[in-house]
Coordinates of N, CA and C in Angstrom, one line a residue:
F147 N -7.4 27.4 -32.3 CA -7.5 27.2 -30.9 C -8.5 26.1 -30.6
Q148 N -9.5 25.9 -31.4 CA -10.5 24.9 -31.2 C -9.9 23.5 -31.3
T149 N -9.1 23.3 -32.3 CA -8.5 22.0 -32.5 C -7.5 21.6 -31.4
L150 N -6.9 22.6 -30.8 CA -6.0 22.3 -29.7 C -6.7 21.6 -28.5
L151 N -8.0 22.0 -28.2 CA -8.7 21.5 -27.1 C -9.7 20.4 -27.5
A152 N -9.6 19.9 -28.7 CA -10.6 18.9 -29.2 C -10.2 17.5 -28.7
P153 N -11.1 16.7 -28.3 CA -10.8 15.3 -27.9 C -10.1 14.5 -29.0
V154 N -9.2 13.6 -28.5 CA -8.5 12.8 -29.5 C -9.3 11.7 -30.1
N155 N -10.2 11.1 -29.4 CA -11.1 10.1 -29.9 C -12.5 10.3 -29.3
N156 N -13.5 9.4 -29.6 CA -14.8 9.6 -29.1 C -15.2 8.6 -28.1
I157 N -14.3 7.8 -27.5 CA -14.6 6.8 -26.5 C -15.3 7.5 -25.3
Y158 N -14.7 8.6 -24.8 CA -15.2 9.3 -23.6 C -16.5 10.0 -24.0
T159 N -16.6 10.5 -25.2 CA -17.9 11.1 -25.6 C -19.0 10.1 -25.6
K160 N -18.8 8.9 -26.1 CA -19.9 7.9 -26.0 C -20.2 7.5 -24.6
L161 N -19.1 7.4 -23.8 CA -19.4 7.0 -22.4 C -20.1 8.1 -21.6
G162 N -19.8 9.4 -21.9 CA -20.5 10.5 -21.3 C -22.0 10.5 -21.7
E163 N -22.3 10.2 -23.0 CA -23.7 10.2 -23.5 C -24.4 9.0 -22.8
E164 N -23.8 7.9 -22.7 CA -24.4 6.7 -22.0 C -24.7 7.1 -20.6
C165 N -23.8 7.7 -19.9 CA -24.0 8.1 -18.5 C -25.1 9.1 -18.4
A166 N -25.2 10.0 -19.3 CA -26.3 11.0 -19.2 C -27.6 10.4 -19.5
Q167 N -27.7 9.4 -20.4 CA -29.0 8.7 -20.6 C -29.4 7.9 -19.4
S168 N -28.4 7.4 -18.7 CA -28.7 6.6 -17.5 C -29.0 7.5 -16.3
G169 N -28.8 8.8 -16.4 CA -29.0 9.7 -15.3 C -27.8 9.7 -14.3
C170 N -26.6 9.4 -14.8 CA -25.4 9.3 -13.9 C -24.5 10.4 -14.3
A171 N -24.1 11.3 -13.3 CA -23.1 12.3 -13.5 C -21.8 11.8 -13.1
V172 N -20.7 12.1 -13.8 CA -19.4 11.6 -13.5 C -18.5 12.8 -13.1
D173 N -18.0 12.7 -11.9 CA -17.0 13.6 -11.4 C -15.6 13.0 -11.5
L174 N -14.6 13.8 -11.9 CA -13.3 13.3 -12.0 C -12.4 14.1 -11.0
F175 N -11.6 13.4 -10.2 CA -10.7 14.0 -9.3 C -9.3 13.6 -9.9
V176 N -8.6 14.6 -10.4 CA -7.3 14.3 -11.0 C -6.2 15.0 -10.3
F177 N -5.1 14.3 -10.2 CA -3.9 14.8 -9.5 C -2.7 14.7 -10.4
P178 N -2.6 15.5 -11.4 CA -1.6 15.3 -12.4 C -0.2 15.9 -12.0
N179 N 0.8 15.2 -12.2 CA 2.2 15.7 -12.0 C 2.9 15.9 -13.3
N180 N 2.2 15.3 -14.4 CA 2.7 15.4 -15.7 C 1.5 15.8 -16.6
Y181 N 1.7 15.8 -17.9 CA 0.7 16.2 -18.9 C -0.5 15.2 -18.7
L182 N -1.7 15.8 -18.8 CA -2.9 15.0 -18.8 C -3.9 15.6 -19.8
D183 N -4.4 14.7 -20.6 CA -5.3 15.2 -21.7 C -6.7 15.3 -21.2
L184 N -7.0 16.4 -20.5 CA -8.3 16.7 -19.9 C -9.4 17.0 -21.0
A185 N -8.9 17.4 -22.2 CA -9.9 17.7 -23.3 C -10.6 16.4 -23.7
T186 N -9.8 15.3 -23.6 CA -10.4 14.0 -24.0 C -11.2 13.4 -22.9
I187 N -10.6 13.2 -21.7 CA -11.3 12.5 -20.7 C -12.4 13.4 -20.0
G188 N -12.3 14.7 -20.2 CA -13.3 15.6 -19.6 C -14.6 15.6 -20.3
E189 N -14.7 15.0 -21.5 CA -15.9 14.8 -22.2 C -17.0 14.1 -21.4
V190 N -16.5 13.1 -20.6 CA -17.4 12.3 -19.8 C -18.1 13.3 -18.8
C191 N -17.4 14.1 -18.1 CA -17.9 15.1 -17.2 C -18.9 16.1 -17.9
R192 N -18.4 16.6 -19.0 CA -19.2 17.7 -19.7 C -20.5 17.1 -20.1
L193 N -20.5 15.9 -20.7 CA -21.8 15.4 -21.2 C -22.7 14.8 -20.1
S194 N -22.1 14.4 -19.0 CA -23.0 13.8 -18.0 C -23.4 14.8 -16.9
G195 N -22.9 16.0 -17.0 CA -23.2 17.0 -16.0 C -22.4 17.0 -14.8
G196 N -21.2 16.3 -14.9 CA -20.3 16.3 -13.7 C -19.3 17.4 -13.7
Q197 N -18.3 17.2 -12.9 CA -17.3 18.3 -12.7 C -15.9 17.6 -12.7
I198 N -14.9 18.4 -13.0 CA -13.5 18.0 -13.0 C -12.9 18.8 -11.8
Y199 N -12.3 18.1 -10.9 CA -11.5 18.7 -9.8 C -10.1 18.4 -10.0
K200 N -9.3 19.4 -10.2 CA -7.9 19.2 -10.6 C -7.0 19.8 -9.5
F201 N -6.1 19.0 -9.0 CA -5.2 19.3 -7.9 C -3.8 19.2 -8.4
N202 N -3.2 20.4 -8.8 CA -1.8 20.4 -9.3 C -0.8 20.2 -8.1
Y203 N 0.3 19.6 -8.4 CA 1.4 19.5 -7.5 C 1.0 18.7 -6.2
F204 N 0.1 17.8 -6.3 CA -0.4 17.0 -5.2 C 0.7 16.0 -4.8
S205 N 1.0 16.0 -3.5 CA 2.0 15.0 -3.0 C 1.4 14.2 -1.9
V206 N 1.4 12.9 -2.0 CA 0.9 12.0 -1.0 C 1.7 12.2 0.3
R207 N 2.9 12.4 0.2 CA 3.8 12.5 1.4 C 3.4 13.7 2.2
R208 N 3.0 14.8 1.6 CA 2.7 16.0 2.3 C 1.3 16.0 2.8
R209 N 0.4 15.1 2.2 CA -1.0 15.1 2.6 C -1.4 14.0 3.6
T210 N -0.6 13.1 3.8 CA -1.0 12.0 4.7 C -0.5 12.2 6.1
S211 N -1.2 11.6 7.0 CA -0.8 11.8 8.5 C 0.4 11.0 8.7
R212 N 1.2 11.5 9.6 CA 2.5 10.7 10.0 C 2.2 9.6 10.9
R213 N 1.0 9.6 11.6 CA 0.6 8.6 12.5 C -0.1 7.5 11.8
V214 N 0.3 6.3 12.0 CA -0.3 5.1 11.4 C -1.1 4.4 12.5
E215 N -2.4 4.2 12.2 CA -3.3 3.5 13.2 C -3.4 2.1 12.8
T216 N -3.4 1.2 13.7 CA -3.6 -0.2 13.5 C -4.7 -0.7 14.3
N217 N -5.4 -1.7 13.8 CA -6.5 -2.3 14.5 C -6.0 -3.6 15.1
V218 N -6.1 -3.7 16.5 CA -5.5 -4.9 17.1 C -6.7 -5.7 17.7

């Protein structure tokens, strides 16, 4: 089970460590409609003290206003 959730490479691990050393927390807002490797990219959040916000089945068409404002 541990190998299933293991990161594929260490790019995001290094980035997360650099962010933590700089005092920067990374939050990810993901809107997957297909497979997304959160075990790999989530390392940035885990190591920097950030969060992952995952919104399944997000649709822009359902979430946007029908009214379009223009500045004249």
